[in-house]
XYZ file of C-alpha atoms in Angstrom:
492
model
C 11.432 -14.497 -24.378
C 14.447 -16.713 -23.894
C 15.400 -17.354 -20.293
C 18.932 -16.242 -21.081
C 17.864 -12.772 -22.192
C 18.043 -9.919 -19.679
C 14.661 -8.830 -18.447
C 13.605 -5.567 -16.938
C 9.866 -5.913 -16.517
C 7.159 -5.027 -19.035
C 8.370 -3.410 -22.249
C 6.526 -0.128 -22.859
C 4.437 -0.122 -26.040
C 1.595 2.195 -25.081
C 0.097 4.722 -27.436
C 1.538 8.215 -27.169
C -1.626 9.550 -25.493
C -1.727 6.717 -22.945
C 1.977 7.087 -22.139
C 1.533 10.843 -21.606
C -1.377 10.300 -19.205
C 0.591 7.628 -17.324
C 3.523 10.020 -16.839
C 1.198 12.737 -15.491
C -0.211 10.392 -12.853
C 2.943 8.651 -11.717
C 2.716 9.930 -8.125
C 0.392 7.882 -5.958
C -2.802 9.440 -4.677
C -3.331 9.957 -0.943
C -6.097 7.993 0.748
C -8.847 10.283 2.130
C -8.784 8.353 5.413
C -5.146 9.383 5.878
C -5.924 13.052 5.282
C -8.903 12.970 7.648
C -6.926 11.186 10.352
C -3.954 13.519 10.104
C -6.225 16.586 10.168
C -7.928 15.328 13.340
C -4.584 14.493 14.967
C -3.189 17.941 14.111
C -6.197 19.724 15.588
C -6.193 17.536 18.700
C -2.520 18.392 19.252
C -3.106 22.154 18.818
C -6.155 22.158 21.107
C -4.356 20.124 23.771
C -1.251 22.327 23.594
C -3.240 25.526 24.058
C -5.264 24.104 26.969
C -2.203 22.816 28.821
C -0.200 25.957 28.025
C -2.803 28.200 29.659
C -2.777 26.361 32.994
C 0.480 27.868 34.390
C -0.698 31.366 33.404
C -3.505 30.992 35.939
C -1.267 29.526 38.637
C -2.548 26.010 38.114
C -0.016 23.307 38.795
C 0.524 20.690 36.096
C 1.048 18.030 38.750
C -1.282 15.079 39.062
C -4.076 14.684 36.517
C -4.630 18.401 35.876
C -3.037 18.395 32.410
C -5.192 15.411 31.482
C -8.304 17.629 31.544
C -7.549 19.745 28.432
C -5.953 16.780 26.666
C -8.986 14.584 27.313
C -11.378 17.381 26.388
C -9.539 17.896 23.094
C -9.858 14.192 22.333
C -13.593 14.206 23.119
C -14.033 17.271 20.911
C -12.488 15.591 17.900
C -14.484 12.431 18.622
C -17.757 14.395 18.610
C -16.604 16.237 15.483
C -16.002 12.884 13.804
C -19.540 11.794 14.679
C -20.826 15.060 13.173
C -18.980 14.293 9.925
C -16.529 17.184 10.275
C -13.659 15.054 8.973
C -15.290 14.021 5.710
C -13.064 14.915 2.790
C -15.732 17.135 1.234
C -15.837 19.276 4.409
C -12.079 19.399 4.863
C -11.957 21.694 1.831
C -14.694 24.006 3.194
C -13.388 25.877 6.203
C -16.549 27.764 7.193
C -18.879 24.744 7.144
C -16.377 22.519 8.896
C -15.523 25.139 11.515
C -19.223 25.363 12.387
C -19.247 21.654 13.214
C -15.999 21.923 15.174
C -17.452 24.845 17.147
C -20.546 22.799 18.034
C -18.353 19.900 19.154
C -16.012 22.147 21.194
C -18.835 24.049 22.875
C -20.637 20.834 23.811
C -17.562 19.178 25.291
C -16.411 22.372 27.020
C -19.802 22.835 28.674
C -19.946 19.243 29.831
C -16.386 19.254 31.240
C -16.785 22.686 32.872
C -19.979 21.791 34.695
C -18.560 18.450 35.761
C -15.381 19.980 37.185
C -16.911 23.065 38.791
C -19.802 21.237 40.436
C -17.537 18.409 41.487
C -14.815 20.829 42.595
C -12.404 18.935 40.370
C -9.937 21.849 40.132
C -8.801 24.475 42.658
C -10.914 27.682 42.795
C -8.213 29.776 41.161
C -8.417 27.517 38.114
C -11.983 28.644 37.398
C -10.580 31.813 35.863
C -8.927 29.525 33.370
C -12.222 28.254 31.936
C -13.327 31.287 29.875
C -9.777 31.817 28.603
C -9.607 28.139 27.701
C -12.861 28.320 25.743
C -11.923 31.427 23.769
C -8.435 30.102 23.071
C -9.982 26.810 21.933
C -12.285 28.591 19.481
C -9.389 30.540 18.024
C -7.192 27.445 17.845
C -9.803 25.376 16.045
C -10.476 28.265 13.668
C -6.820 28.638 12.714
C -6.035 24.910 12.553
C -9.174 24.245 10.499
C -8.185 27.015 8.078
C -4.699 25.530 7.736
C -6.189 22.073 7.145
C -8.558 23.428 4.489
C -5.735 25.252 2.728
C -3.564 22.139 2.575
C -6.490 19.943 1.489
C -7.387 22.303 -1.346
C -3.758 22.355 -2.511
C -3.619 18.568 -2.552
C -6.927 18.475 -4.404
C -5.707 20.881 -7.084
C -2.609 18.736 -7.495
C -4.867 15.720 -8.054
C -3.470 13.838 -5.037
C -6.773 13.355 -3.221
C -8.850 12.082 -6.089
C -9.180 8.375 -6.681
C -7.684 7.693 -10.129
C -9.988 5.502 -12.208
C -10.031 4.000 -15.674
C -13.089 2.572 -17.381
C -12.855 -0.782 -19.132
C -15.525 -0.946 -21.816
C -16.761 1.843 -24.064
C -19.923 2.725 -25.892
C -23.307 3.778 -24.560
C -22.857 2.076 -21.179
C -19.582 3.886 -20.500
C -21.066 7.216 -21.575
C -24.071 6.771 -19.271
C -21.733 5.838 -16.404
C -19.511 8.883 -16.948
C -22.558 11.167 -16.998
C -23.830 9.734 -13.703
C -20.417 10.047 -12.061
C -20.034 13.659 -13.175
C -23.500 14.539 -11.848
C -23.331 12.846 -8.444
C -19.744 11.725 -7.856
C -18.513 15.099 -6.646
C -14.799 15.730 -6.883
C -13.610 12.427 -5.454
C -12.931 10.632 -8.735
C -10.568 11.429 -11.623
C -11.277 9.398 -14.747
C -8.003 9.006 -16.643
C -9.429 7.394 -19.761
C -11.239 4.482 -21.359
C -9.934 1.101 -22.472
C -11.869 -1.158 -24.808
C -11.011 -4.167 -26.954
C -13.500 -3.121 -29.637
C -12.368 -0.985 -32.552
C -15.682 -0.321 -34.297
C -18.400 2.333 -34.032
C -19.558 0.915 -30.695
C -16.365 2.205 -29.108
C -15.507 5.763 -30.229
C -12.073 7.278 -29.658
C -13.452 9.929 -27.312
C -16.476 9.910 -25.018
C -17.556 12.998 -23.098
C -14.024 14.348 -23.309
C -12.287 11.173 -22.104
C -9.953 9.494 -24.626
C -9.785 5.852 -25.507
C -6.260 4.882 -24.433
C -6.042 1.278 -25.624
C -7.281 -2.257 -25.065
C -7.253 -4.572 -22.036
C -3.592 -5.539 -22.470
C -2.703 -1.852 -22.675
C -4.649 -1.279 -19.459
C -2.481 -3.784 -17.575
C 0.658 -2.004 -18.729
C -0.870 1.443 -18.125
C -1.729 0.503 -14.534
C 1.875 -0.593 -13.998
C 3.129 2.861 -15.013
C 0.417 5.165 -13.647
C -0.816 5.240 -10.048
C -4.267 3.851 -10.861
C -6.527 3.225 -7.868
C -9.666 1.870 -9.488
C -10.675 -0.074 -12.592
C -14.381 0.173 -13.414
C -15.688 -2.587 -15.669
C -18.498 -1.064 -17.741
C -20.120 -4.281 -18.917
C -23.529 -5.715 -18.040
C -23.393 -8.317 -15.218
C -25.010 -10.796 -17.624
C -21.794 -10.850 -19.719
C -20.287 -13.350 -17.309
C -17.882 -15.072 -19.703
C -16.399 -11.804 -20.923
C -16.097 -10.398 -17.394
C -14.263 -13.526 -16.229
C -11.872 -13.259 -19.173
C -11.088 -9.661 -18.245
C -10.669 -10.412 -14.539
C -8.157 -13.139 -15.344
C -5.940 -10.418 -16.802
C -6.688 -7.678 -14.272
C -6.681 -9.365 -10.858
C -2.866 -9.345 -10.708
C -2.894 -5.528 -10.484
C -2.749 -3.716 -7.090
C -6.011 -1.837 -7.761
C -9.649 -1.949 -6.724
C -11.826 -3.543 -9.409
C -15.515 -2.641 -9.514
C -18.328 -3.746 -11.812
C -20.649 -0.910 -12.739
C -24.245 -1.587 -11.664
C -25.513 1.784 -12.897
C -27.356 0.513 -15.987
C -28.213 -2.933 -14.642
C -31.848 -3.860 -14.085
C -30.733 -6.467 -11.572
C -31.253 -5.114 -8.053
C -29.528 -6.736 -5.090
C -29.698 -5.829 -1.407
C -28.299 -2.313 -0.727
C -25.372 -3.665 1.294
C -24.218 -5.585 -1.801
C -23.140 -2.313 -3.414
C -20.469 0.290 -2.855
C -21.082 3.819 -4.083
C -19.279 6.754 -5.648
C -21.740 9.584 -5.199
C -25.055 7.871 -5.938
C -23.627 5.486 -8.542
C -23.706 1.810 -7.425
C -20.897 -0.691 -8.017
C -20.322 -4.359 -7.249
C -16.958 -4.978 -5.582
C -14.915 -7.627 -7.414
C -11.388 -7.146 -6.001
C -9.906 -4.853 -3.365
C -6.376 -3.522 -3.345
C -4.544 -4.994 -0.326
C -2.833 -2.967 2.413
C -3.944 0.600 1.792
C -4.554 3.742 3.877
C -3.720 3.403 7.563
C -2.842 -0.278 7.075
C -0.096 0.836 4.722
C 1.117 3.395 7.260
C 1.156 0.873 10.108
C 3.066 -1.645 7.991
C 5.634 0.999 7.031
C 6.119 2.035 10.678
C 6.494 -1.646 11.609
C 9.127 -2.083 8.879
C 11.176 0.968 9.799
C 11.159 0.308 13.551
C 11.975 -3.398 13.412
C 14.472 -3.051 10.538
C 16.381 -0.357 12.448
C 16.408 -2.492 15.608
C 17.531 -5.531 13.619
C 20.411 -3.627 12.017
C 21.631 -2.512 15.448
C 21.222 -5.963 17.009
C 22.748 -7.850 14.085
C 25.520 -5.392 13.262
C 28.247 -7.689 14.739
C 26.977 -10.560 12.550
C 26.849 -8.319 9.475
C 30.348 -6.977 10.173
C 31.700 -10.509 10.619
C 30.042 -11.658 7.386
C 31.464 -8.679 5.488
C 34.987 -9.413 6.750
C 34.645 -13.127 5.923
C 33.418 -12.449 2.390
C 36.131 -9.891 1.724
C 39.060 -11.891 3.090
C 38.203 -15.334 1.671
C 37.592 -14.445 -1.978
C 38.309 -11.600 -4.356
C 35.569 -9.204 -5.296
C 33.008 -6.862 -3.739
C 31.378 -7.594 -0.403
C 27.852 -6.895 -1.647
C 26.027 -8.411 -4.610
C 23.212 -6.444 -6.232
C 20.600 -8.111 -8.382
C 17.570 -6.702 -10.247
C 14.378 -8.252 -8.892
C 10.674 -7.652 -9.143
C 9.248 -5.291 -6.533
C 5.818 -3.831 -5.895
C 3.635 -3.651 -9.016
C 6.360 -5.300 -11.122
C 8.753 -2.394 -10.583
C 12.334 -3.601 -10.964
C 14.409 -2.884 -7.847
C 18.042 -3.543 -6.918
C 18.224 -5.987 -3.995
C 21.405 -6.277 -1.915
C 22.990 -9.428 -0.515
C 26.376 -10.426 0.825
C 28.230 -11.960 -2.118
C 28.145 -15.751 -1.799
C 29.655 -16.724 -5.173
C 33.082 -16.250 -6.678
C 33.145 -12.769 -8.221
C 33.795 -14.019 -11.745
C 30.881 -16.483 -11.542
C 28.125 -14.310 -10.084
C 24.776 -14.726 -11.815
C 23.107 -11.317 -12.010
C 20.557 -12.506 -14.581
C 19.644 -15.689 -12.631
C 20.361 -17.846 -15.667
C 21.244 -20.932 -13.624
C 19.548 -22.083 -10.414
C 21.891 -22.636 -7.456
C 21.976 -26.327 -6.528
C 23.513 -28.443 -3.767
C 27.307 -28.416 -4.015
C 27.256 -25.693 -6.663
C 30.940 -24.935 -7.492
C 30.140 -21.259 -8.026
C 29.396 -20.818 -4.304
C 32.323 -20.051 -1.984
C 32.807 -21.967 1.296
C 31.762 -18.863 3.240
C 28.920 -18.400 0.776
C 27.512 -21.848 1.572
C 27.322 -20.998 5.260
C 25.794 -17.546 4.879
C 23.270 -18.834 2.314
C 22.187 -21.727 4.509
C 21.747 -19.438 7.538
C 20.298 -16.579 5.401
C 22.982 -14.232 6.699
C 23.535 -13.272 3.057
C 20.064 -11.657 3.104
C 20.798 -9.260 5.996
C 21.839 -6.286 3.785
C 18.249 -6.280 2.576
C 17.399 -4.562 5.849
C 18.856 -1.476 4.140
C 16.421 -2.052 1.270
C 13.639 -2.046 3.871
C 14.690 1.348 5.253
C 14.898 2.695 1.683
C 11.335 1.518 1.060
C 12.107 -0.980 -1.707
C 11.249 -3.966 0.485
C 9.093 -4.752 3.468
C 10.314 -6.902 6.345
C 7.607 -9.469 5.611
C 6.086 -10.213 2.237
C 6.531 -12.376 -0.858
C 10.232 -12.878 -1.524
C 11.531 -10.749 -4.415
C 12.422 -13.040 -7.298
C 15.000 -12.292 -9.958
C 13.437 -10.889 -13.130
C 14.814 -13.804 -15.139
C 14.019 -16.551 -12.604
C 12.988 -19.745 -14.340
C 12.377 -23.459 -13.969
C 12.794 -26.022 -16.725
C 13.589 -23.279 -19.258
C 10.361 -21.413 -18.463
C 10.100 -18.064 -16.711
C 8.153 -18.342 -13.488
C 5.394 -16.075 -14.782
C 4.940 -18.643 -17.565
C 4.882 -21.540 -15.107
C 2.288 -20.165 -12.658
C -0.980 -18.639 -13.821
C -1.422 -15.264 -12.108
C 2.191 -15.206 -10.903
C 2.372 -11.406 -10.899
C -0.469 -11.185 -8.352
C 2.224 -11.720 -5.687
C 3.501 -8.239 -6.586
C 0.341 -6.503 -5.349
C 2.306 -5.753 -2.151
C 5.943 -4.955 -1.478
C 8.217 -8.003 -1.424
C 9.775 -8.955 1.900
C 13.033 -10.074 3.469
C 11.112 -13.060 4.850
C 7.673 -14.408 4.146
C 4.934 -16.941 4.798
C 6.309 -19.302 2.143
C 9.810 -19.237 3.639
C 8.773 -20.144 7.182
C 6.694 -22.988 5.755
C 9.751 -24.569 4.174
C 9.589 -23.099 0.662
C 13.062 -21.633 0.333
C 16.175 -22.660 -1.534
C 16.320 -24.479 -4.863
C 13.331 -24.205 -7.206
C 13.846 -26.993 -9.732
C 10.252 -28.086 -10.439
C 7.046 -26.216 -11.319
C 5.397 -27.569 -8.170
C 7.850 -25.704 -5.948
C 7.220 -22.290 -7.465
C 3.477 -23.020 -7.516
C 3.578 -23.730 -3.773
C 5.532 -20.522 -3.106
C 3.051 -18.402 -5.030
C 0.082 -20.024 -3.253
C 1.621 -19.183 0.127
C 2.373 -15.630 -1.042
C -1.236 -15.091 -2.123
C -2.495 -16.473 1.203
C -0.304 -13.934 2.997
C -1.605 -11.048 0.872
C -5.238 -12.005 1.482
C -4.771 -12.456 5.251
C -2.264 -9.729 6.101
C -2.233 -8.037 9.491
C 0.457 -6.500 11.675
C 0.143 -9.471 14.058
C 0.595 -11.864 11.124
C 3.783 -9.995 10.181
C 5.017 -10.204 13.763
C 4.249 -13.938 13.882
C 6.212 -14.589 10.677
C 9.093 -12.427 11.873
C 9.332 -14.257 15.212
C 9.303 -17.687 13.540
C 11.842 -16.832 10.843
C 15.089 -17.486 12.841
C 13.733 -20.777 14.199
C 12.577 -22.086 10.813
C 15.745 -20.999 8.983
C 18.002 -22.902 11.379
C 15.862 -26.037 11.015
C 15.847 -26.111 7.198
C 18.404 -27.805 4.973
C 17.226 -26.860 1.479
C 19.061 -23.567 0.995
C 22.294 -23.981 -0.962
């Protein structure tokens, strides 16, 4: 592709069947850990509310630490229930079995707390009438909240939102044996979307145990960009090292878990070397970064700090908007298509820093020192990164994160080569949401990219960030960003 052609990400060329499956699974699945955690939090809230609400009915004052008793007891109940396995996804769908475990946990904690408080005279005498009412109300509350949780979990299951979406890479007898084992012992936690195989002979039929062959390895990469795939299972023997490495070179850029099936292998490693779906063993090759509660915590971090930043920096943003508008003709904001999470093309906002008739939406020409296309105001806001501040709106919308690999223009290039052609595995930086600032930027890699070494260094820093992410790491990068920006000269 010529660097002067407009780009909009991968061009769809999937088979009709594969494209139809991809459309049906476009909505992301929900991590079981999120469902379990939210169910426990909901039940803790209901149990605490009922316990505290009953206290005034028995003339018990809420002053002091009195209200802490039912709240603490509710927390202990859910903790014991967790130890009993009541929050496993398989039990969340089964109200009667799960309620039995919740009842055991509630009765145990209630008995312990009651004896402790009565013997120790922890509450006034009149409050003792509250205990039987508290217990009965707790049983009813857990029964109703557990039923509501089961109902919602079953609805999500029927909608396919709680199953891990998997595709199998490799067909033939090994894939068929794997599918059989997963159907027998994997329960309802896995949804196999189809099979991909580079072979087109009798060793790889078009349909195996009801699952269609959707394409080859290249099709799988494109399919995973369109469908919300969680897991790629490589159904090849571990002895096929060369072939596995060839496949991984193509697949590791995807934001998915990659597992090597060990079901038919005669090689037996230590049990802790394997992960399991049902009783089927797998070797973990790659893990998807920032999932489950980590994803939730990062999103909360983004929303909170982006909102605070918009409030704190609103005078700067207003001043920049006025300066852009009054010093040159054209719109205040400049929107450019850039690569987002999983190669999705997003529209990123900036304050316009170029003359309106010379803006470069397709990133055909790299901005250099003294570039005549850049306005005087534009030079200042680019050097100080004030032009990036509207991207805080992109963060609130969910297109960007506050911290992450910087979103590059879809046509970004160096020496007449697109950056994905310059750096092997370039698209691996899109396994997480791009950010307003990032690890590469605070280490000096911002501004002009005129040599392959510069984009290589940026990508290496981006991959380091992805592999080592934590909320504290995000906070560290965010705190250093203003200091490093003001001390850098290479942004034009």
